[in-house]
Tab-separated table of C-alpha atoms and ligand atoms in Angstrom:
chain	number	residue	atom	x	y	z
A	1	MET	CA	-65.189	38.134	-55.753
A	2	ARG	CA	-61.875	39.724	-54.916
A	3	LYS	CA	-63.525	41.622	-52.065
A	4	LEU	CA	-64.977	38.393	-50.707
A	5	LEU	CA	-61.580	36.714	-50.842
A	6	LEU	CA	-59.969	39.604	-49.023
A	7	THR	CA	-62.628	39.512	-46.330
A	8	THR	CA	-62.186	35.781	-45.864
A	9	THR	CA	-58.435	36.223	-45.611
A	10	ALA	CA	-58.896	38.992	-43.075
A	11	ILE	CA	-61.201	36.838	-40.954
A	12	ALA	CA	-58.785	33.914	-41.129
A	13	PHE	CA	-55.975	36.211	-40.079
A	14	VAL	CA	-57.904	37.567	-37.102
A	15	CYS	CA	-58.836	34.046	-36.020
A	16	SER	CA	-55.316	32.692	-36.179
A	17	ALA	CA	-53.902	35.740	-34.408
A	18	ALA	CA	-56.453	35.290	-31.655
A	19	ALA	CA	-55.875	31.530	-31.344
A	20	PRO	CA	-53.604	31.579	-28.260
A	21	ALA	CA	-56.350	33.205	-26.204
A	22	PHE	CA	-58.606	30.226	-26.988
A	23	ALA	CA	-55.929	27.550	-26.465
A	24	GLU	CA	-57.789	24.353	-25.923
A	25	PHE	CA	-56.922	22.375	-22.805
A	26	ASN	CA	-59.152	19.797	-21.178
A	27	GLU	CA	-58.772	18.078	-17.827
A	28	ARG	CA	-56.592	15.048	-18.561
A	29	ASN	CA	-55.240	12.487	-16.171
A	30	ILE	CA	-52.249	10.865	-17.809
A	31	ARG	CA	-50.994	7.656	-16.218
A	32	VAL	CA	-47.281	7.098	-16.756
A	33	SER	CA	-46.121	3.531	-16.197
A	34	ASN	CA	-42.545	2.876	-15.001
A	35	GLY	CA	-40.677	-0.341	-14.293
A	36	ILE	CA	-38.059	1.472	-12.275
A	37	ASN	CA	-38.612	3.088	-8.867
A	38	ALA	CA	-39.611	6.666	-7.972
A	39	ASP	CA	-36.085	7.657	-6.852
A	40	HIS	CA	-34.713	6.980	-10.355
A	41	PRO	CA	-33.943	10.253	-12.257
A	42	VAL	CA	-37.067	9.604	-14.349
A	43	GLY	CA	-38.866	10.854	-11.218
A	44	ASN	CA	-37.037	14.206	-11.514
A	45	GLY	CA	-37.828	14.323	-15.203
A	46	ILE	CA	-41.525	13.749	-14.609
A	47	LYS	CA	-41.589	16.556	-11.999
A	48	ALA	CA	-39.984	18.974	-14.463
A	49	MET	CA	-42.371	17.850	-17.192
A	50	GLN	CA	-45.341	18.412	-14.863
A	51	ALA	CA	-44.186	21.939	-13.952
A	52	CYS	CA	-43.969	22.729	-17.666
A	53	LEU	CA	-47.433	21.243	-18.311
A	54	ASP	CA	-48.901	23.238	-15.400
A	55	ASP	CA	-47.582	26.404	-16.991
A	56	LYS	CA	-48.900	25.654	-20.430
A	57	SER	CA	-52.250	24.097	-19.544
A	58	GLY	CA	-53.127	26.024	-16.401
A	59	GLY	CA	-52.984	22.778	-14.429
A	60	LYS	CA	-55.284	20.820	-16.729
A	61	LEU	CA	-52.813	18.200	-17.949
A	62	LYS	CA	-51.854	15.997	-14.992
A	63	LEU	CA	-49.294	13.216	-14.984
A	64	THR	CA	-49.687	10.417	-12.451
A	65	ALA	CA	-46.607	8.216	-12.327
A	66	PHE	CA	-46.759	4.561	-11.297
A	67	TRP	CA	-43.515	2.903	-10.228
A	68	GLY	CA	-41.919	-0.497	-9.836
A	69	GLY	CA	-44.023	-2.048	-12.576
A	70	ALA	CA	-47.289	-1.399	-10.698
A	71	LEU	CA	-49.094	-1.061	-14.049
A	72	GLY	CA	-47.281	-4.049	-15.574
A	73	GLY	CA	-43.894	-4.586	-17.189
A	74	ASP	CA	-42.493	-2.569	-20.105
A	75	LEU	CA	-43.976	-4.763	-22.819
A	76	GLN	CA	-47.350	-5.242	-21.164
A	77	ALA	CA	-47.713	-1.500	-20.540
A	78	THR	CA	-46.705	-0.720	-24.123
A	79	GLN	CA	-49.350	-3.090	-25.468
A	80	ALA	CA	-51.915	-1.329	-23.259
A	81	LEU	CA	-50.921	1.936	-24.970
A	82	ARG	CA	-51.347	0.455	-28.421
A	83	SER	CA	-54.839	-0.709	-27.602
A	84	GLY	CA	-55.681	2.675	-26.099
A	85	VAL	CA	-56.368	1.561	-22.525
A	86	GLN	CA	-53.384	3.332	-20.925
A	87	GLU	CA	-51.859	6.725	-21.720
A	88	ALA	CA	-48.091	6.564	-21.279
A	89	VAL	CA	-45.025	4.495	-20.399
A	90	VAL	CA	-41.337	5.170	-19.930
A	91	THR	CA	-39.642	2.044	-21.249
A	92	SER	CA	-36.369	0.817	-22.679
A	93	SER	CA	-36.542	0.381	-26.416
A	94	SER	CA	-35.165	-3.162	-26.106
A	95	PRO	CA	-38.258	-5.120	-25.027
A	96	LEU	CA	-40.206	-3.576	-27.937
A	97	VAL	CA	-38.285	-5.120	-30.851
A	98	GLY	CA	-41.129	-7.589	-31.405
A	99	ILE	CA	-43.355	-4.572	-32.172
A	100	VAL	CA	-40.827	-2.402	-34.074
A	101	PRO	CA	-37.851	-4.542	-35.209
A	102	ALA	CA	-35.859	-1.454	-36.271
A	103	LEU	CA	-35.490	-0.466	-32.602
A	104	GLY	CA	-33.040	-3.357	-32.312
A	105	VAL	CA	-30.445	-1.021	-33.773
A	106	PHE	CA	-30.026	0.497	-30.280
A	107	ASP	CA	-29.247	-2.942	-28.830
A	108	LEU	CA	-26.177	-3.508	-30.993
A	109	PRO	CA	-23.234	-3.918	-28.616
A	110	PHE	CA	-20.849	-0.967	-28.234
A	111	LEU	CA	-22.813	1.162	-30.712
A	112	PHE	CA	-22.487	4.501	-28.911
A	113	ALA	CA	-19.129	5.551	-27.478
A	114	ASN	CA	-20.562	8.201	-25.142
A	115	ALA	CA	-23.809	9.896	-24.179
A	116	ASP	CA	-23.235	12.923	-26.426
A	117	GLU	CA	-23.189	10.694	-29.485
A	118	ALA	CA	-26.410	9.094	-28.346
A	119	TYR	CA	-28.080	12.491	-27.840
A	120	LYS	CA	-27.073	13.646	-31.316
A	121	VAL	CA	-28.476	10.529	-32.949
A	122	LEU	CA	-31.644	10.261	-30.854
A	123	ASP	CA	-32.597	13.947	-30.844
A	124	GLY	CA	-31.900	14.321	-34.582
A	125	ASP	CA	-33.189	12.904	-37.865
A	126	PHE	CA	-32.373	9.326	-37.005
A	127	GLY	CA	-34.489	9.499	-33.847
A	128	ASP	CA	-37.320	10.978	-35.918
A	129	GLN	CA	-37.150	8.082	-38.355
A	130	MET	CA	-37.568	5.623	-35.483
A	131	ASN	CA	-40.450	7.730	-34.136
A	132	LYS	CA	-42.235	7.344	-37.474
A	133	LYS	CA	-41.988	3.582	-37.222
A	134	LEU	CA	-43.302	3.724	-33.665
A	135	GLU	CA	-46.289	5.817	-34.802
A	136	GLU	CA	-47.129	3.210	-37.411
A	137	ALA	CA	-47.319	0.765	-34.503
A	138	GLY	CA	-49.690	2.981	-32.504
A	139	LEU	CA	-47.073	4.624	-30.300
A	140	VAL	CA	-46.128	8.304	-30.122
A	141	ASN	CA	-42.617	8.775	-28.750
A	142	LEU	CA	-42.717	12.192	-27.088
A	143	ALA	CA	-38.953	12.222	-26.481
A	144	TYR	CA	-35.914	10.031	-25.894
A	145	TRP	CA	-35.090	9.956	-22.212
A	146	GLU	CA	-32.034	8.295	-20.699
A	147	ASN	CA	-31.574	4.811	-19.334
A	148	GLY	CA	-27.812	4.912	-19.767
A	149	PHE	CA	-24.777	2.762	-20.370
A	150	ARG	CA	-25.242	-0.744	-19.096
A	151	ASN	CA	-22.865	-2.575	-16.765
A	152	LEU	CA	-22.713	-6.149	-15.540
A	153	SER	CA	-23.369	-7.236	-11.960
A	154	ASN	CA	-23.102	-10.800	-10.629
A	155	SER	CA	-22.888	-12.895	-7.501
A	156	VAL	CA	-20.286	-15.509	-8.471
A	157	HIS	CA	-16.890	-14.051	-9.374
A	158	PRO	CA	-15.164	-10.937	-10.717
A	159	VAL	CA	-15.453	-10.488	-14.484
A	160	ASN	CA	-12.261	-9.054	-15.978
A	161	LYS	CA	-12.159	-10.774	-19.379
A	162	TRP	CA	-14.669	-12.360	-21.691
A	163	GLU	CA	-13.737	-15.875	-20.593
A	164	ASP	CA	-15.121	-14.967	-17.153
A	165	PHE	CA	-18.622	-15.007	-18.639
A	166	ALA	CA	-18.346	-18.765	-19.277
A	167	GLY	CA	-21.449	-20.520	-17.994
A	168	MET	CA	-22.594	-17.489	-16.021
A	169	LYS	CA	-26.375	-17.305	-15.852
A	170	VAL	CA	-27.009	-13.746	-17.014
A	171	ARG	CA	-30.485	-12.283	-17.160
A	172	VAL	CA	-30.983	-10.369	-20.388
A	173	MET	CA	-33.962	-8.335	-21.559
A	174	GLN	CA	-36.515	-10.048	-23.777
A	175	ASN	CA	-34.471	-9.210	-26.842
A	176	ASN	CA	-32.590	-11.466	-29.260
A	177	ILE	CA	-29.683	-9.109	-29.791
A	178	PHE	CA	-28.871	-9.062	-26.076
A	179	LEU	CA	-29.407	-12.821	-25.947
A	180	ASP	CA	-26.889	-13.359	-28.747
A	181	THR	CA	-24.403	-10.832	-27.398
A	182	PHE	CA	-24.155	-12.664	-24.089
A	183	GLN	CA	-24.337	-16.158	-25.546
A	184	ASN	CA	-21.539	-15.217	-27.898
A	185	LEU	CA	-19.446	-14.264	-24.857
A	186	GLY	CA	-20.051	-17.736	-23.422
A	187	ALA	CA	-22.704	-16.805	-20.876
A	188	ASN	CA	-25.850	-18.763	-20.252
A	189	ALA	CA	-28.169	-15.893	-21.189
A	190	THR	CA	-31.727	-16.006	-19.860
A	191	PRO	CA	-34.395	-13.586	-21.114
A	192	MET	CA	-36.597	-12.302	-18.324
A	193	ALA	CA	-38.905	-9.354	-17.659
A	194	PHE	CA	-37.395	-6.639	-15.480
A	195	GLY	CA	-39.945	-7.117	-12.698
A	196	GLU	CA	-38.655	-10.632	-11.992
A	197	VAL	CA	-34.969	-9.774	-11.816
A	198	PHE	CA	-34.572	-8.873	-8.139
A	199	SER	CA	-36.092	-12.069	-6.797
A	200	ALA	CA	-34.330	-14.207	-9.431
A	201	LEU	CA	-31.010	-12.750	-8.262
A	202	GLU	CA	-31.979	-13.169	-4.620
A	203	THR	CA	-32.930	-16.833	-4.988
A	204	LYS	CA	-29.863	-17.414	-7.242
A	205	ALA	CA	-32.068	-18.605	-10.082
A	206	ILE	CA	-29.730	-16.340	-12.051
A	207	ASP	CA	-26.184	-15.141	-11.254
A	208	ALA	CA	-26.035	-11.864	-13.094
A	209	GLN	CA	-27.860	-9.016	-14.772
A	210	GLU	CA	-26.816	-5.899	-16.675
A	211	ASN	CA	-28.189	-2.370	-16.211
A	212	PRO	CA	-26.864	1.150	-15.620
A	213	TYR	CA	-25.482	2.011	-12.151
A	214	VAL	CA	-28.550	4.119	-11.301
A	215	THR	CA	-30.769	1.072	-11.819
A	216	ILE	CA	-28.448	-1.263	-9.886
A	217	ASP	CA	-28.793	1.340	-7.121
A	218	THR	CA	-32.475	2.362	-7.229
A	219	SER	CA	-33.784	-1.159	-7.895
A	220	LYS	CA	-31.547	-2.433	-5.058
A	221	PHE	CA	-29.787	-5.105	-7.113
A	222	TYR	CA	-26.606	-4.323	-5.152
A	223	GLU	CA	-28.247	-5.966	-2.129
A	224	VAL	CA	-28.208	-9.340	-3.894
A	225	GLN	CA	-24.991	-9.064	-5.969
A	226	LYS	CA	-21.272	-9.185	-5.108
A	227	TYR	CA	-19.393	-7.966	-8.196
A	228	VAL	CA	-19.853	-5.263	-10.767
A	229	THR	CA	-17.858	-4.761	-13.972
A	230	GLU	CA	-17.979	-1.498	-15.859
A	231	THR	CA	-18.583	-2.995	-19.287
A	232	ASN	CA	-20.483	-0.091	-20.904
A	233	HIS	CA	-21.572	-2.652	-23.480
A	234	ALA	CA	-24.746	-0.872	-24.589
A	235	TYR	CA	-26.672	2.360	-24.281
A	236	THR	CA	-30.342	1.536	-24.546
A	237	PRO	CA	-32.502	4.678	-24.580
A	238	PHE	CA	-35.724	5.197	-22.707
A	239	LEU	CA	-38.726	6.130	-24.808
A	240	PHE	CA	-41.466	8.328	-23.349
A	241	LEU	CA	-44.312	6.687	-25.209
A	242	PHE	CA	-47.869	7.897	-25.498
A	243	SER	CA	-50.822	5.862	-26.723
A	244	LYS	CA	-51.491	7.006	-30.301
A	245	PRO	CA	-55.218	6.138	-30.143
A	246	ILE	CA	-55.505	8.416	-27.076
A	247	PHE	CA	-53.096	11.106	-28.357
A	248	ASP	CA	-55.187	11.428	-31.519
A	249	THR	CA	-58.221	12.453	-29.426
A	250	TYR	CA	-56.257	15.337	-27.802
A	251	SER	CA	-56.353	18.905	-29.115
A	252	ALA	CA	-53.401	20.301	-31.062
A	253	ASP	CA	-52.524	22.475	-28.042
A	254	GLU	CA	-52.503	19.495	-25.713
A	255	GLN	CA	-50.360	17.490	-28.119
A	256	ALA	CA	-47.878	20.327	-28.547
A	257	ALA	CA	-47.650	20.895	-24.780
A	258	LEU	CA	-46.965	17.201	-24.199
A	259	ARG	CA	-44.231	17.096	-26.834
A	260	ASP	CA	-42.568	20.305	-25.629
A	261	CYS	CA	-42.745	19.412	-21.947
A	262	ALA	CA	-41.469	15.860	-22.542
A	263	MET	CA	-38.304	17.522	-23.877
A	264	VAL	CA	-38.054	19.731	-20.799
A	265	GLY	CA	-38.386	16.581	-18.652
A	266	ARG	CA	-35.811	14.781	-20.788
A	267	ASP	CA	-33.213	17.502	-20.258
A	268	GLU	CA	-33.744	17.443	-16.509
A	269	GLU	CA	-33.643	13.647	-16.365
A	270	ARG	CA	-30.407	13.458	-18.362
A	271	LYS	CA	-28.839	16.089	-16.116
A	272	VAL	CA	-29.774	14.268	-12.908
A	273	ILE	CA	-28.539	10.942	-14.319
A	274	GLN	CA	-25.061	12.325	-14.979
A	275	ASP	CA	-24.752	13.189	-11.327
A	276	LEU	CA	-26.527	10.186	-9.828
A	277	ASN	CA	-24.493	7.779	-11.954
A	278	LYS	CA	-21.408	8.725	-9.915
A	279	LYS	CA	-23.267	8.718	-6.608
A	280	SER	CA	-24.833	5.338	-7.366
A	281	LEU	CA	-21.403	3.883	-8.077
A	282	GLU	CA	-20.149	5.180	-4.706
A	283	LYS	CA	-23.175	3.726	-2.965
A	284	ILE	CA	-22.661	0.344	-4.641
A	285	LYS	CA	-19.013	0.319	-3.530
A	286	ALA	CA	-19.934	1.413	0.003
A	287	ALA	CA	-22.336	-1.535	0.159
A	288	GLY	CA	-19.321	-3.826	-0.232
A	289	ILE	CA	-19.608	-4.655	-3.918
A	290	GLU	CA	-16.304	-5.244	-5.697
A	291	VAL	CA	-16.244	-2.964	-8.748
A	292	ASN	CA	-13.927	-3.790	-11.645
A	293	THR	CA	-13.116	-1.934	-14.814
A	294	LEU	CA	-11.950	-3.654	-17.978
A	295	SER	CA	-8.483	-2.906	-19.278
A	296	PRO	CA	-8.568	-1.025	-22.594
A	297	GLU	CA	-7.164	-4.158	-24.303
A	298	GLU	CA	-9.879	-6.352	-22.863
A	299	GLN	CA	-12.568	-3.817	-23.707
A	300	ALA	CA	-11.314	-3.837	-27.314
A	301	ARG	CA	-11.205	-7.654	-27.326
A	302	ILE	CA	-14.797	-7.987	-26.109
A	303	ARG	CA	-15.913	-5.353	-28.552
A	304	GLU	CA	-14.279	-7.111	-31.455
A	305	LYS	CA	-15.693	-10.473	-30.463
A	306	SER	CA	-19.161	-8.911	-30.305
A	307	MET	CA	-19.158	-7.522	-33.834
A	308	VAL	CA	-20.592	-10.785	-35.259
A	309	VAL	CA	-23.862	-9.716	-33.665
A	310	TYR	CA	-24.137	-6.771	-36.084
A	311	ASP	CA	-24.098	-9.012	-39.157
A	312	LYS	CA	-26.325	-11.604	-37.618
A	313	HIS	CA	-29.113	-9.116	-36.865
A	314	LYS	CA	-28.708	-6.650	-39.719
A	315	ALA	CA	-31.478	-8.076	-41.911
A	316	GLU	CA	-34.012	-8.317	-39.109
A	317	ILE	CA	-33.318	-4.720	-37.918
A	318	GLY	CA	-33.264	-3.478	-41.521
A	319	ALA	CA	-30.011	-3.042	-43.449
A	320	ASP	CA	-30.932	0.586	-44.221
A	321	VAL	CA	-31.439	1.291	-40.519
A	322	VAL	CA	-28.090	-0.222	-39.465
A	323	ASP	CA	-26.220	1.465	-42.312
A	324	GLY	CA	-28.064	4.703	-41.548
A	325	ILE	CA	-26.985	4.864	-37.928
A	326	LEU	CA	-23.399	3.861	-38.713
A	327	ALA	CA	-23.198	6.607	-41.344
A	328	LYS	CA	-24.643	9.116	-38.884
A	329	LEU	CA	-22.094	8.071	-36.233
A	330	ALA	CA	-19.231	8.324	-38.725
A	331	GLU	CA	-20.384	11.861	-39.531
A	332	ILE	CA	-20.546	12.801	-35.828
A	333	ARG	CA	-17.087	11.322	-35.172
A	334	LYS	CA	-15.444	13.244	-38.038
B	1	LIG	C1	-34.295	-3.749	-18.255
B	1	LIG	C2	-34.455	-2.289	-18.596
B	1	LIG	C3	-35.390	-1.719	-17.520
B	1	LIG	C4	-36.108	-0.474	-17.922
B	1	LIG	C5	-37.067	0.013	-16.816
B	1	LIG	C6	-38.029	-1.036	-16.368
B	1	LIG	O1	-33.216	-4.152	-17.846
B	1	LIG	O2	-33.236	-1.620	-18.624
B	1	LIG	O3	-34.631	-1.448	-16.403
B	1	LIG	O4	-36.799	-0.633	-19.110
B	1	LIG	O5	-37.778	1.112	-17.224
B	1	LIG	O6	-35.262	-4.474	-18.405
């Protein structure tokens, strides 16, 4: 009996030691849906991710990116993942709160003070907790990529204080926390899918929208806007989501390669964003847009006025989730 056990152990050992030689990779074409355009830093991230996948899979795992909402908007593409008809999407967390309410925590105004804080929270335990909730909803988040700090653009007048929002028709994402944040500031907030924003700004159906500089640049919103205010009112992460029903059919090697390489892509994307953020701002200014910054007093005033939104949405996000992130941030800020 003992001899048999030893033999079995020896065989198991030989097999596991030999495993890398038999790494299992199949030809996979992975469609990655994007609402933003190919010149957004997500494009750089996807290139870096592909190079990593080529290395690991000998060219078997192939990403094909679709841009400008060609495969549908964020929410539509995400639903296609859940039902297993599409592989992947890079989306803001915000339009997905109907699927995973806890994600609303990232929409709370002025939550993160800088990108480093966001990285620590997203790439650590707290990010993992959110990933678990996403998995329960049929979505595997391979990594948190960057969308960035959001700023306001509009076509009517400079915004230097919260009273300047009065009556302004601001497009917000399909997300109640953003809706309340802007309504609370006096704006006429209008939820709308990202794909409709450019033409709604162009036809003046709406006056304003809010997105990071790189999006105002690469989605050409600056062509149909006159003023920008650096509000930095929210940092909404990108999720690199994979369809769980499809992911579950992949081999362990394929799954591990996708997770590892999504992190390689994330690091590249975040790096490029840091740089492009400045260049995009210059480009927006050069296009004749008036760019304003808020005084520290006004920033503090807007922030304070916005805190009601935390209480209002705490129950729906989950009190444990809100308290959890605030505790984590307090720890980071120590
Ligand atoms: C928004 C979001 C979008 C992104 C993009 C489509 O304003 O920030 O820009 O989710 O991937 O809707």
